[in-house]
């Protein structure tokens, strides 16, 4: 018993759990963009960094409440998401992948060269406001919100765009508008995640938000299953815990991610849990039970 | 009475190719009109222009008296034109029910906030959408497959799901691009009954189809395209006996 309690209060484990939750929120955002709407983004980490620096600077210079800083961090990321999304989605074809890739590098360079962000030396002294309870409350809230979104007229429109844009358009869906809204929501979550990260690590460095971080988050989403919320949670958990506890995974991380991505794309393009719809399984099970009951009723 | 749909001098060029050439066409409310012609005659292209997927090179499209030329597909849909695709465009990995629900898109208005809050108005809207979806699935005989993934349906069922999805929006005009393609005689017979019921609901139908027996038994009027030009227009009997049509189309099939 004591061993269990000390596990739960061990600061190292708590820190790992918090980080995992922070990445889960970012991954859930990318899930909405890539898994649900079908738009590839290779610069998700840039939106994390925008949320991180915005909220950290607010904490440091304005002293505004943490919850407000979180919110503004998310909104600032979403604002840049919209600014980048408009030209990217206006062009026909998958331009978002290219523009987000470029955007990611630009943001990094800008943060390295700005004075207020501490430049390449990083930004320290951020108050530690994030804890495991805050993180997982937001994870639960995000999952709940995404679940509701996906099972609504709005979410179905995003799915329709992923499945077949021409057909979606012919059903009365404005693809530009919906892609933009999906992207704004996804980048908002990235911004919130970055803000939590800033107030957990208490130190930010632009190098932490480069392409490899974006690629890592994309891996979280792809491994578990594109388009699946449980898959995203699973993928993030496995891929954040493995390098913590397995030394060789830590050392060859990028290599493993690359290999994993290729393997998944070939053998299970929809991820470990992709294509498995728990809601549908449940509804089927209920329908079966009901028909069995009806049969019994008829016989009896 | 003015026409429900009117095409005036519609012309579409693809590079050097003239796919449709100065095409005039009229459709009255309640009619079933077929557009026929050999492969590559430009039939699907006409549908793509009416539904807004391609802008015409020249000419105008009027619907219900309104100029809809160059409008976006998602705006045209809200005017009351729904379509099916020759090369099936279903939302493959979604359920049959969700496919049809998406067809109801313009009948709802729930956005992000509505989805998150699920206020009574939103729930009521979902209920209307569900009822409408089940109703159209019933019409096309797919009500028992609503949980199935669209991709898993047989070919003929996929064609019927396309029709259900189009009907879900309660259109004034239904554009059907080769609805009977790939169906066996029995399925075709059922489809014919289905189209008669849809027509009885007051929905106007414009149809592209290669099966002559099918076309002749359901259409009030038949227009014939050949190399993008209209070569005949009239009742099925008139068109069938038109020498131009026989050489261009029927002749090439029987001979
Ligand atoms: N997007 C496009 N770009 C270039 N050429 C096109 C395009 N769409 C159609 N065409 C050409 O326009 C002509 C008419 O094509 P369309 O698909 O309208 O014929 P159709 O009458 O529907 O034929 P089918 O009976 O085979 O379906 C064809 O020569 C076709 O190759
Ligand atoms: Mg065609």
Coordinates of C-alpha atoms and ligand atoms in Angstrom, one line a residue, chain B residues 38-45 86-87 177-178 208 210, ligand 2:
Chain B
X38 CA -22.2 8.0 -76.6
X39 CA -19.2 7.8 -74.2
X40 CA -17.4 11.1 -74.0
X41 CA -20.4 13.1 -75.4
X42 CA -20.2 15.5 -72.5
X43 CA -23.1 14.4 -70.3
X44 CA -21.3 14.3 -67.0
X45 CA -19.6 17.6 -67.9
X86 CA -21.1 8.4 -62.0
X87 CA -17.9 7.2 -60.4
X177 CA -25.5 10.3 -63.3
X178 CA -25.9 6.7 -64.6
X208 CA -27.9 10.4 -67.6
X210 CA -26.8 4.3 -71.0
Ligands
LIG2 MG1 -20.3 10.4 -67.8

